[in-house]
mmCIF file of C-alpha atoms and ligand atoms in Angstrom:
data_model
loop_
_atom_site.group_PDB
_atom_site.id
_atom_site.type_symbol
_atom_site.label_atom_id
_atom_site.label_comp_id
_atom_site.label_asym_id
_atom_site.label_seq_id
_atom_site.Cartn_x
_atom_site.Cartn_y
_atom_site.Cartn_z
ATOM 1 C CA UNK T 116 1.157 14.910 24.846
ATOM 2 C CA UNK T 117 -1.874 16.795 23.551
ATOM 3 C CA UNK T 118 -3.396 15.116 20.521
ATOM 4 C CA UNK T 119 -2.763 18.257 18.476
ATOM 5 C CA UNK T 120 1.012 18.040 18.780
ATOM 6 C CA UNK T 121 0.890 14.286 18.594
ATOM 7 C CA UNK T 122 -1.097 14.163 15.342
ATOM 8 C CA UNK T 123 0.733 16.974 13.635
ATOM 9 C CA UNK T 124 4.176 15.638 14.555
ATOM 10 C CA UNK T 125 3.407 12.103 13.504
ATOM 11 C CA UNK T 126 1.741 13.198 10.278
ATOM 12 C CA UNK T 127 4.669 15.464 9.460
ATOM 13 C CA UNK T 128 7.116 12.565 9.946
ATOM 14 C CA UNK T 129 5.482 10.580 7.140
ATOM 15 C CA UNK T 130 7.198 10.726 3.748
ATOM 16 C CA UNK T 131 4.818 8.486 1.856
ATOM 17 C CA UNK T 132 1.159 8.405 2.830
ATOM 18 C CA UNK T 133 -1.702 6.210 1.673
ATOM 19 C CA UNK T 134 -5.043 7.887 2.185
ATOM 20 C CA UNK T 135 -8.140 5.708 2.098
ATOM 21 C CA UNK T 136 -11.481 7.404 1.543
ATOM 22 C CA UNK T 137 -14.669 5.553 2.463
ATOM 23 C CA UNK T 138 -17.787 5.559 0.249
ATOM 24 C CA UNK T 139 -19.963 7.291 2.838
ATOM 25 C CA UNK T 140 -17.749 10.373 2.635
ATOM 26 C CA UNK T 141 -17.757 10.665 -1.128
ATOM 27 C CA UNK T 142 -21.325 9.752 -1.978
ATOM 28 C CA UNK T 143 -24.414 11.408 -0.602
ATOM 29 C CA UNK T 144 -26.506 8.590 0.788
ATOM 30 C CA UNK T 145 -29.994 9.734 -0.234
ATOM 31 C CA UNK T 146 -29.290 11.001 -3.738
ATOM 32 C CA UNK T 147 -26.310 8.806 -4.606
ATOM 33 C CA UNK T 148 -24.507 11.848 -5.962
ATOM 34 C CA UNK T 149 -20.900 12.923 -5.534
ATOM 35 C CA UNK T 150 -20.050 15.160 -2.546
ATOM 36 C CA UNK T 151 -18.168 17.646 -4.692
ATOM 37 C CA UNK T 152 -17.501 20.316 -2.075
ATOM 38 C CA UNK T 153 -16.123 17.783 0.371
ATOM 39 C CA UNK T 154 -13.948 16.113 -2.262
ATOM 40 C CA UNK T 155 -12.615 19.435 -3.449
ATOM 41 C CA UNK T 156 -11.563 20.327 0.105
ATOM 42 C CA UNK T 157 -9.907 16.934 0.461
ATOM 43 C CA UNK T 158 -7.971 17.520 -2.755
ATOM 44 C CA UNK T 159 -6.818 20.847 -1.297
ATOM 45 C CA UNK T 160 -5.494 18.905 1.719
ATOM 46 C CA UNK T 161 -3.721 16.486 -0.619
ATOM 47 C CA UNK T 162 -2.168 19.407 -2.494
ATOM 48 C CA UNK T 163 -0.905 20.793 0.826
ATOM 49 C CA UNK T 164 0.646 17.414 1.656
ATOM 50 C CA UNK T 165 2.356 17.308 -1.742
ATOM 51 C CA UNK T 166 3.580 20.866 -1.268
ATOM 52 C CA UNK T 167 5.189 19.869 2.024
ATOM 53 C CA UNK T 168 7.133 17.154 0.199
ATOM 54 C CA UNK T 169 4.958 14.154 1.034
ATOM 55 C CA UNK T 170 4.071 11.541 -1.546
ATOM 56 C CA UNK T 171 0.404 10.596 -1.538
ATOM 57 C CA UNK T 172 -1.503 7.591 -2.826
ATOM 58 C CA UNK T 173 -5.289 7.808 -2.618
ATOM 59 C CA UNK T 174 -7.348 4.645 -2.288
ATOM 60 C CA UNK T 175 -10.865 5.745 -3.004
ATOM 61 C CA UNK T 176 -14.128 3.886 -2.596
ATOM 62 C CA UNK T 177 -17.393 5.164 -3.919
ATOM 63 C CA UNK T 178 -17.592 3.693 -7.417
ATOM 64 C CA UNK T 179 -20.380 1.253 -6.649
ATOM 65 C CA UNK T 180 -22.439 3.730 -4.643
ATOM 66 C CA UNK T 181 -22.069 6.430 -7.310
ATOM 67 C CA UNK T 182 -22.878 4.161 -10.224
ATOM 68 C CA UNK T 183 -25.852 2.638 -8.427
ATOM 69 C CA UNK T 184 -27.352 6.111 -8.099
ATOM 70 C CA UNK T 185 -26.784 6.751 -11.771
ATOM 71 C CA UNK T 186 -28.120 3.466 -13.059
ATOM 72 C CA UNK T 187 -31.015 3.235 -10.598
ATOM 73 C CA UNK T 188 -29.704 0.073 -8.927
ATOM 74 C CA UNK T 189 -30.860 -0.709 -5.411
ATOM 75 C CA UNK T 190 -27.733 -1.935 -3.657
ATOM 76 C CA UNK T 191 -29.615 -3.618 -0.808
ATOM 77 C CA UNK T 192 -30.808 -6.248 -3.243
ATOM 78 C CA UNK T 193 -28.340 -5.988 -6.117
ATOM 79 C CA UNK T 194 -26.866 -9.122 -7.677
ATOM 80 C CA UNK T 195 -23.114 -9.277 -8.259
ATOM 81 C CA UNK T 196 -23.377 -8.278 -11.922
ATOM 82 C CA UNK T 197 -25.482 -5.284 -10.943
ATOM 83 C CA UNK T 198 -22.897 -4.010 -8.444
ATOM 84 C CA UNK T 199 -20.250 -4.623 -11.096
ATOM 85 C CA UNK T 200 -22.214 -2.590 -13.609
ATOM 86 C CA UNK T 201 -22.628 0.107 -10.956
ATOM 87 C CA UNK T 202 -18.869 0.095 -10.321
ATOM 88 C CA UNK T 203 -18.227 0.476 -14.019
ATOM 89 C CA UNK T 204 -20.409 3.566 -14.339
ATOM 90 C CA UNK T 205 -19.310 4.985 -10.992
ATOM 91 C CA UNK T 206 -15.569 4.534 -11.418
ATOM 92 C CA UNK T 207 -15.387 6.750 -14.489
ATOM 93 C CA UNK T 208 -17.194 9.527 -12.604
ATOM 94 C CA UNK T 209 -14.977 9.094 -9.587
ATOM 95 C CA UNK T 210 -11.790 9.174 -11.646
ATOM 96 C CA UNK T 211 -13.013 12.204 -13.522
ATOM 97 C CA UNK T 212 -13.723 14.080 -10.292
ATOM 98 C CA UNK T 213 -10.241 13.371 -8.890
ATOM 99 C CA UNK T 214 -8.631 14.255 -12.186
ATOM 100 C CA UNK T 215 -10.447 17.572 -12.364
ATOM 101 C CA UNK T 216 -9.916 18.557 -8.725
ATOM 102 C CA UNK T 217 -6.258 17.560 -8.538
ATOM 103 C CA UNK T 218 -5.484 19.033 -11.940
ATOM 104 C CA UNK T 219 -6.895 22.366 -10.728
ATOM 105 C CA UNK T 220 -4.028 22.277 -8.210
ATOM 106 C CA UNK T 221 -1.382 21.319 -10.731
ATOM 107 C CA UNK T 222 -1.306 17.650 -9.751
ATOM 108 C CA UNK T 223 -1.591 14.730 -12.165
ATOM 109 C CA UNK T 224 -4.053 12.073 -11.016
ATOM 110 C CA UNK T 225 -3.384 8.534 -12.263
ATOM 111 C CA UNK T 226 -5.955 5.761 -12.030
ATOM 112 C CA UNK T 227 -4.851 2.313 -10.832
ATOM 113 C CA UNK T 228 -7.445 -0.461 -10.599
ATOM 114 C CA UNK T 229 -6.315 -3.544 -8.694
ATOM 115 C CA UNK T 230 -7.701 -6.985 -7.961
ATOM 116 C CA UNK T 231 -6.837 -9.311 -5.100
ATOM 117 C CA UNK T 232 -4.620 -11.273 -7.507
ATOM 118 C CA UNK T 233 -2.487 -8.217 -8.109
ATOM 119 C CA UNK T 234 -1.454 -8.183 -4.482
ATOM 120 C CA UNK T 235 -1.242 -11.952 -3.864
ATOM 121 C CA UNK T 236 0.533 -13.045 -7.036
ATOM 122 C CA UNK T 237 4.231 -12.187 -6.867
ATOM 123 C CA UNK T 238 4.704 -11.133 -10.495
ATOM 124 C CA UNK T 239 1.594 -9.006 -10.617
ATOM 125 C CA UNK T 240 2.435 -7.540 -7.222
ATOM 126 C CA UNK T 241 5.779 -6.385 -8.581
ATOM 127 C CA UNK T 242 4.239 -4.921 -11.692
ATOM 128 C CA UNK T 243 1.663 -3.001 -9.696
ATOM 129 C CA UNK T 244 4.320 -1.817 -7.232
ATOM 130 C CA UNK T 245 6.648 -0.655 -10.016
ATOM 131 C CA UNK T 246 3.865 1.302 -11.690
ATOM 132 C CA UNK T 247 3.009 2.987 -8.398
ATOM 133 C CA UNK T 248 6.674 3.824 -7.720
ATOM 134 C CA UNK T 249 7.056 5.292 -11.182
ATOM 135 C CA UNK T 250 3.955 7.446 -10.749
ATOM 136 C CA UNK T 251 5.188 8.715 -7.387
ATOM 137 C CA UNK T 252 8.625 9.458 -8.757
ATOM 138 C CA UNK T 253 7.017 11.560 -11.472
ATOM 139 C CA UNK T 254 5.004 13.542 -8.936
ATOM 140 C CA UNK T 255 1.588 12.053 -9.734
ATOM 141 C CA UNK T 256 -1.043 11.069 -7.195
ATOM 142 C CA UNK T 257 -2.214 7.513 -7.910
ATOM 143 C CA UNK T 258 -5.936 7.060 -7.292
ATOM 144 C CA UNK T 259 -6.495 3.387 -6.553
ATOM 145 C CA UNK T 260 -9.647 1.315 -6.299
ATOM 146 C CA UNK T 261 -10.485 -2.328 -6.582
ATOM 147 C CA UNK T 262 -11.274 -3.346 -10.132
ATOM 148 C CA UNK T 263 -14.827 -4.197 -9.072
ATOM 149 C CA UNK T 264 -16.085 -4.655 -12.612
ATOM 150 C CA UNK T 265 -14.068 -7.789 -13.208
ATOM 151 C CA UNK T 266 -13.410 -9.013 -9.663
ATOM 152 C CA UNK T 267 -15.762 -11.927 -9.040
ATOM 153 C CA UNK T 268 -16.952 -12.919 -5.581
ATOM 154 C CA UNK T 269 -14.131 -15.412 -4.930
ATOM 155 C CA UNK T 270 -11.361 -13.061 -5.955
ATOM 156 C CA UNK T 271 -12.615 -9.861 -4.378
ATOM 157 C CA UNK T 272 -11.275 -7.861 -1.509
ATOM 158 C CA UNK T 273 -14.725 -6.341 -1.263
ATOM 159 C CA UNK T 274 -13.410 -3.687 1.084
ATOM 160 C CA UNK T 275 -10.919 -0.957 0.500
ATOM 161 C CA UNK T 276 -9.527 -0.997 4.062
ATOM 162 C CA UNK T 277 -7.499 -4.151 3.421
ATOM 163 C CA UNK T 278 -6.781 -3.126 -0.154
ATOM 164 C CA UNK T 279 -5.361 0.182 1.114
ATOM 165 C CA UNK T 280 -3.160 -1.659 3.626
ATOM 166 C CA UNK T 281 -1.809 -3.897 0.858
ATOM 167 C CA UNK T 282 -1.117 -0.824 -1.245
ATOM 168 C CA UNK T 283 0.686 0.771 1.719
ATOM 169 C CA UNK T 284 2.785 -2.384 2.043
ATOM 170 C CA UNK T 285 3.423 -2.465 -1.717
ATOM 171 C CA UNK T 286 4.854 1.055 -1.814
ATOM 172 C CA UNK T 287 6.525 0.884 1.652
ATOM 173 C CA UNK T 288 4.381 3.773 2.857
ATOM 174 C CA UNK T 289 5.110 4.980 6.360
ATOM 175 C CA UNK T 290 1.583 6.144 7.118
ATOM 176 C CA UNK T 291 -1.876 4.851 6.196
ATOM 177 C CA UNK T 292 -4.862 7.038 7.006
ATOM 178 C CA UNK T 293 -8.286 5.398 6.970
ATOM 179 C CA UNK T 294 -10.865 8.134 6.614
ATOM 180 C CA UNK T 295 -14.436 7.053 7.158
ATOM 181 C CA UNK T 296 -17.356 8.000 9.385
ATOM 182 C CA UNK T 297 -15.702 6.701 12.568
ATOM 183 C CA UNK T 298 -13.003 8.530 14.489
ATOM 184 C CA UNK T 299 -11.306 5.483 15.883
ATOM 185 C CA UNK T 300 -11.544 2.294 17.850
ATOM 186 C CA UNK T 301 -13.744 2.239 20.959
ATOM 187 C CA UNK T 302 -13.865 -0.243 23.826
ATOM 188 C CA UNK T 303 -17.485 -1.001 22.859
ATOM 189 C CA UNK T 304 -19.784 0.201 20.104
ATOM 190 C CA UNK T 305 -20.238 3.952 20.808
ATOM 191 C CA UNK T 306 -23.527 3.938 18.885
ATOM 192 C CA UNK T 307 -25.170 1.772 21.500
ATOM 193 C CA UNK T 308 -23.041 2.215 24.608
ATOM 194 C CA UNK T 309 -22.565 5.668 26.123
ATOM 195 C CA UNK T 310 -19.714 4.312 28.285
ATOM 196 C CA UNK T 311 -17.667 3.363 25.241
ATOM 197 C CA UNK T 312 -14.116 4.680 25.569
ATOM 198 C CA UNK T 313 -12.008 5.904 22.688
ATOM 199 C CA UNK T 314 -8.618 4.220 22.218
ATOM 200 C CA UNK T 315 -5.887 6.677 21.313
ATOM 201 C CA UNK T 316 -3.025 4.369 20.573
ATOM 202 C CA UNK T 317 -2.404 0.718 19.799
ATOM 203 C CA UNK T 318 1.180 -0.541 19.788
ATOM 204 C CA UNK T 319 0.329 -4.217 19.554
ATOM 205 C CA UNK T 320 -2.902 -5.740 18.327
ATOM 206 C CA UNK T 321 -4.338 -8.085 20.916
ATOM 207 C CA UNK T 322 -7.403 -10.297 21.344
ATOM 208 C CA UNK T 323 -8.903 -7.454 23.342
ATOM 209 C CA UNK T 324 -8.826 -5.137 20.334
ATOM 210 C CA UNK T 325 -10.471 -7.725 18.106
ATOM 211 C CA UNK T 326 -13.101 -8.117 20.810
ATOM 212 C CA UNK T 327 -13.686 -4.353 20.718
ATOM 213 C CA UNK T 328 -14.131 -4.554 16.958
ATOM 214 C CA UNK T 329 -16.892 -7.084 17.443
ATOM 215 C CA UNK T 330 -14.791 -10.198 17.905
ATOM 216 C CA UNK T 331 -13.816 -12.755 15.332
ATOM 217 C CA UNK T 332 -16.727 -14.008 13.305
ATOM 218 C CA UNK T 333 -18.746 -10.825 13.694
ATOM 219 C CA UNK T 334 -19.712 -9.423 10.349
ATOM 220 C CA UNK T 335 -19.434 -5.696 10.234
ATOM 221 C CA UNK T 336 -19.268 -5.905 6.477
ATOM 222 C CA UNK T 337 -17.265 -3.690 4.208
ATOM 223 C CA UNK T 338 -15.947 -0.639 5.975
ATOM 224 C CA UNK T 339 -16.582 -2.068 9.448
ATOM 225 C CA UNK T 340 -14.149 -2.021 12.354
ATOM 226 C CA UNK T 341 -12.989 -5.572 11.667
ATOM 227 C CA UNK T 342 -11.691 -4.818 8.206
ATOM 228 C CA UNK T 343 -9.954 -1.793 9.719
ATOM 229 C CA UNK T 344 -8.175 -4.009 12.222
ATOM 230 C CA UNK T 345 -7.305 -6.424 9.407
ATOM 231 C CA UNK T 346 -5.779 -3.423 7.668
ATOM 232 C CA UNK T 347 -3.919 -2.461 10.863
ATOM 233 C CA UNK T 348 -2.450 -5.944 11.066
ATOM 234 C CA UNK T 349 -1.148 -5.783 7.497
ATOM 235 C CA UNK T 350 0.143 -2.228 7.918
ATOM 236 C CA UNK T 351 1.872 -2.851 11.249
ATOM 237 C CA UNK T 352 3.505 -5.998 9.870
ATOM 238 C CA UNK T 353 4.919 -3.810 7.115
ATOM 239 C CA UNK T 354 6.224 -1.238 9.606
ATOM 240 C CA UNK T 355 3.625 1.316 8.509
ATOM 241 C CA UNK T 356 1.784 3.501 11.011
ATOM 242 C CA UNK T 357 -1.961 3.568 10.559
ATOM 243 C CA UNK T 358 -4.675 5.811 11.848
ATOM 244 C CA UNK T 359 -8.428 5.630 11.849
ATOM 245 C CA UNK T 360 -9.927 9.083 11.633
ATOM 246 C CA UNK T 361 -13.208 10.716 10.796
ATOM 247 C CA UNK T 362 -13.662 12.280 7.396
ATOM 248 C CA UNK T 363 -17.022 13.743 8.317
ATOM 249 C CA UNK T 364 -15.622 17.255 8.205
ATOM 250 C CA UNK T 365 -14.357 19.495 5.483
ATOM 251 C CA UNK T 366 -10.554 19.428 5.172
ATOM 252 C CA UNK T 367 -10.223 16.219 7.216
ATOM 253 C CA UNK T 368 -6.415 16.104 7.011
ATOM 254 C CA UNK T 369 -6.054 19.649 8.198
ATOM 255 C CA UNK T 370 -8.492 18.986 11.030
ATOM 256 C CA UNK T 371 -6.481 15.921 11.922
ATOM 257 C CA UNK T 372 -3.269 17.951 12.047
ATOM 258 C CA UNK T 373 -5.125 20.359 14.320
ATOM 259 C CA UNK T 374 -5.679 17.537 16.791
ATOM 260 C CA UNK T 375 -8.903 15.717 15.883
ATOM 261 C CA UNK T 376 -9.613 12.464 17.696
ATOM 262 C CA UNK T 377 -8.146 9.384 16.010
ATOM 263 C CA UNK T 378 -6.732 5.976 16.843
ATOM 264 C CA UNK T 379 -3.065 5.485 15.992
ATOM 265 C CA UNK T 380 -1.611 2.037 15.328
ATOM 266 C CA UNK T 381 2.117 2.209 15.941
ATOM 267 C CA UNK T 382 4.352 -0.649 14.808
ATOM 268 C CA UNK T 383 7.726 -1.159 16.481
ATOM 269 C CA UNK T 384 9.684 -1.025 13.217
ATOM 270 C CA UNK T 385 9.662 1.132 10.091
ATOM 271 C CA UNK T 386 8.826 -0.012 6.534
ATOM 272 C CA UNK T 387 12.486 -0.390 5.508
ATOM 273 C CA UNK T 388 13.418 -2.526 8.499
ATOM 274 C CA UNK T 389 10.232 -4.581 8.240
ATOM 275 C CA UNK T 390 10.917 -5.251 4.571
ATOM 276 C CA UNK T 391 14.518 -6.247 5.188
ATOM 277 C CA UNK T 392 13.535 -8.516 8.068
ATOM 278 C CA UNK T 393 11.014 -10.150 5.790
ATOM 279 C CA UNK T 394 13.616 -10.662 3.050
ATOM 280 C CA UNK T 395 16.249 -11.934 5.496
ATOM 281 C CA UNK T 396 13.721 -14.366 6.946
ATOM 282 C CA UNK T 397 12.842 -15.992 3.603
ATOM 283 C CA UNK T 398 12.621 -19.670 4.361
ATOM 284 C CA UNK T 399 13.405 -20.999 0.932
ATOM 285 C CA UNK T 400 15.634 -18.877 -1.266
ATOM 286 C CA UNK T 401 15.225 -20.125 -4.834
ATOM 287 C CA UNK T 402 18.753 -19.658 -6.032
ATOM 288 C CA UNK T 403 22.276 -18.519 -5.272
ATOM 289 C CA UNK T 404 24.195 -15.617 -6.739
ATOM 290 C CA UNK T 405 27.964 -15.727 -6.308
ATOM 291 C CA UNK T 406 29.723 -12.381 -6.497
ATOM 292 C CA UNK T 407 33.308 -11.144 -6.853
ATOM 293 C CA UNK T 408 35.251 -9.177 -4.237
ATOM 294 C CA UNK T 409 34.538 -5.793 -5.826
ATOM 295 C CA UNK T 410 30.798 -6.372 -5.698
ATOM 296 C CA UNK T 411 31.151 -7.665 -2.148
ATOM 297 C CA UNK T 412 32.675 -4.437 -0.904
ATOM 298 C CA UNK T 413 30.085 -2.424 -2.853
ATOM 299 C CA UNK T 414 27.306 -4.353 -1.124
ATOM 300 C CA UNK T 415 28.870 -3.930 2.298
ATOM 301 C CA UNK T 416 29.094 -0.187 1.753
ATOM 302 C CA UNK T 417 25.334 -0.139 1.022
ATOM 303 C CA UNK T 418 25.233 -0.273 -2.764
ATOM 304 C CA UNK T 419 23.146 -2.406 -5.123
ATOM 305 C CA UNK T 420 24.328 -5.568 -6.836
ATOM 306 C CA UNK T 421 25.036 -5.057 -10.534
ATOM 307 C CA UNK T 422 25.321 -7.959 -13.022
ATOM 308 C CA UNK T 423 28.962 -6.990 -13.668
ATOM 309 C CA UNK T 424 30.003 -8.203 -10.208
ATOM 310 C CA UNK T 425 28.372 -11.635 -10.491
ATOM 311 C CA UNK T 426 30.424 -14.727 -11.277
ATOM 312 C CA UNK T 427 27.778 -17.429 -11.038
ATOM 313 C CA UNK T 428 23.994 -17.920 -10.858
ATOM 314 C CA UNK T 429 22.433 -21.177 -9.739
ATOM 315 C CA UNK T 430 18.869 -22.335 -9.097
ATOM 316 C CA UNK T 431 15.497 -21.733 -10.704
ATOM 317 C CA UNK T 432 13.657 -18.551 -9.821
ATOM 318 C CA UNK T 433 11.300 -15.948 -11.176
ATOM 319 C CA UNK T 434 11.719 -12.203 -11.099
ATOM 320 C CA UNK T 435 11.074 -10.912 -7.585
ATOM 321 C CA UNK T 436 11.892 -14.177 -5.800
ATOM 322 C CA UNK T 437 14.405 -14.422 -2.987
ATOM 323 C CA UNK T 438 17.936 -15.657 -3.631
ATOM 324 C CA UNK T 439 21.083 -16.114 -1.520
ATOM 325 C CA UNK T 440 24.087 -13.939 -2.198
ATOM 326 C CA UNK T 441 27.455 -15.621 -1.570
ATOM 327 C CA UNK T 442 31.046 -14.503 -1.889
ATOM 328 C CA UNK T 443 33.861 -16.384 -3.630
ATOM 329 C CA UNK T 444 34.530 -18.483 -0.514
ATOM 330 C CA UNK T 445 30.885 -19.613 -0.427
ATOM 331 C CA UNK T 446 29.973 -17.537 2.609
ATOM 332 C CA UNK T 447 26.398 -16.214 2.609
ATOM 333 C CA UNK T 448 26.414 -12.430 2.722
ATOM 334 C CA UNK T 449 22.687 -11.954 2.656
ATOM 335 C CA UNK T 450 19.461 -12.460 0.767
ATOM 336 C CA UNK T 451 17.709 -10.350 -1.767
ATOM 337 C CA UNK T 452 14.854 -10.152 -4.235
ATOM 338 C CA UNK T 453 16.209 -10.551 -7.729
ATOM 339 C CA UNK T 454 15.118 -8.308 -10.602
ATOM 340 C CA UNK T 455 15.429 -10.968 -13.327
ATOM 341 C CA UNK T 456 14.294 -14.582 -13.802
ATOM 342 C CA UNK T 457 17.038 -17.232 -13.624
ATOM 343 C CA UNK T 458 17.637 -17.653 -17.384
ATOM 344 C CA UNK T 459 17.927 -13.908 -17.905
ATOM 345 C CA UNK T 460 20.142 -13.482 -14.836
ATOM 346 C CA UNK T 461 22.491 -16.139 -16.294
ATOM 347 C CA UNK T 462 22.557 -14.344 -19.616
ATOM 348 C CA UNK T 463 23.739 -11.078 -18.097
ATOM 349 C CA UNK T 464 26.265 -12.429 -15.574
ATOM 350 C CA UNK T 465 29.465 -10.385 -15.614
ATOM 351 C CA UNK T 466 28.091 -7.890 -18.122
ATOM 352 C CA UNK T 467 27.715 -4.144 -17.830
ATOM 353 C CA UNK T 468 24.178 -2.888 -17.058
ATOM 354 C CA UNK T 469 24.264 -0.876 -20.287
ATOM 355 C CA UNK T 470 24.502 -4.115 -22.266
ATOM 356 C CA UNK T 471 21.310 -5.600 -20.775
ATOM 357 C CA UNK T 472 19.061 -4.172 -23.452
ATOM 358 C CA UNK T 473 21.116 -5.783 -26.246
ATOM 359 C CA UNK T 474 21.341 -9.148 -24.526
ATOM 360 C CA UNK T 475 17.720 -9.457 -23.371
ATOM 361 C CA UNK T 476 15.998 -7.319 -25.958
ATOM 362 C CA UNK T 477 14.374 -5.047 -23.404
ATOM 363 C CA UNK T 478 15.547 -2.493 -20.918
ATOM 364 C CA UNK T 479 15.142 -3.931 -17.431
ATOM 365 C CA UNK T 480 16.583 -2.661 -14.187
ATOM 366 C CA UNK T 481 20.277 -1.777 -14.039
ATOM 367 C CA UNK T 482 20.604 -3.628 -10.748
ATOM 368 C CA UNK T 483 20.391 -7.388 -10.438
ATOM 369 C CA UNK T 484 19.359 -6.833 -6.825
ATOM 370 C CA UNK T 485 18.469 -3.313 -5.783
ATOM 371 C CA UNK T 486 19.826 -2.238 -2.402
ATOM 372 C CA UNK T 487 16.262 -1.742 -1.093
ATOM 373 C CA UNK T 488 15.648 -5.405 -1.878
ATOM 374 C CA UNK T 489 18.824 -6.656 -0.232
ATOM 375 C CA UNK T 490 19.152 -7.748 3.393
ATOM 376 C CA UNK T 491 22.749 -8.338 4.415
ATOM 377 C CA UNK T 492 23.156 -10.937 7.134
ATOM 378 C CA UNK T 493 26.906 -10.798 7.299
ATOM 379 C CA UNK T 494 29.414 -7.946 7.199
ATOM 380 C CA UNK T 495 31.645 -10.127 5.068
ATOM 381 C CA UNK T 496 34.339 -10.617 7.691
ATOM 382 C CA UNK T 497 33.493 -14.311 8.027
HETATM 383 N N1 LIG M 775 -14.485 -0.717 -4.265
HETATM 384 C C1 LIG M 775 -15.761 -0.316 -3.754
HETATM 385 C C2 LIG M 775 -16.264 0.930 -4.489
HETATM 386 O O1 LIG M 775 -15.515 1.681 -5.005
HETATM 387 C C3 LIG M 775 -15.740 0.045 -2.295
HETATM 388 C C4 LIG M 775 -15.325 -0.988 -1.316
HETATM 389 C C5 LIG M 775 -15.443 -0.441 0.109
HETATM 390 O O2 LIG M 775 -16.438 0.217 0.402
HETATM 391 O O3 LIG M 775 -14.549 -0.617 0.905
HETATM 392 O O4 LIG M 775 -17.425 1.181 -4.540
#
């Protein structure tokens, strides 16, 4: 199939897209200033995606490069605190630019600054994910970056390729677009080898692909091909399609839809299936929730588990951890991620969701386990 039809069809299939923008696209190298015309055209592309019903999360680099220009910091020899200071000055400019350019198109931009901890620590992961979901539900476009100002060397991503993939996983995005100055993966480095061949599609990452990216141990640094393959690995594991495409054009998304060269990474499953497989495969559920027959049939017909249908809670777990769900006979029906810690779950057993606020003193989720967080392993017939 011609790449035009291929790109436009695949892009149109995506409902939730994470768009990662590399520093080199946003910041003019010599002057260190913002590429306003380019960014404005990109925001027009984002507005078109929103208008077609797609949800968009932007992961934007550029804070450090922008701030360095402003503060007169030479990044080739900057110490950590100098890049952090640069990020601090640059991020406010970057956020302002997105706010202004998206607002001009009637879209609310919302800044989200994340650290590695926010994606690796379960509780913080959930908080970040819930904030992003809420923003998307309200029609906003989250603009994410690493919180470079406080992220020290040991706890840094350092590159937004992997951060963007984690964000895509967090929000169950079905497409991640990495826009930078390269239009895909090549068999060898196209800058030095004129025989380098462009790869159009990857359905399974293999040693060969890592070799093409410079092999393990090669240091392409932030924004290199290796971090892009790291991102592909995370995205594919989460059932999210990913593509590496060039942003070195005005209206890069439109150009992509028109058939620009890109490398697609195509996982075999979708985000929902990947997530459920991951939940079902939890090795050590932390607790057991026993439910009544009414709740059992609700679950089997695809609904969420409400506290009212629960008869017993056992085990010690935190919010967001995996638990077993059993019926009255003790048969395991499935596994799910629970919305409340064990003590709170016990306190609301058998109660209506409307009573949660009075019992716990805050308004949590109505569902004890939301259907998106529930993987049934049995149809209940025994
Ligand atoms: N977070 C960094 C910044 O905004 C960029 C990291 C990267 O280039 O991937 O400057």
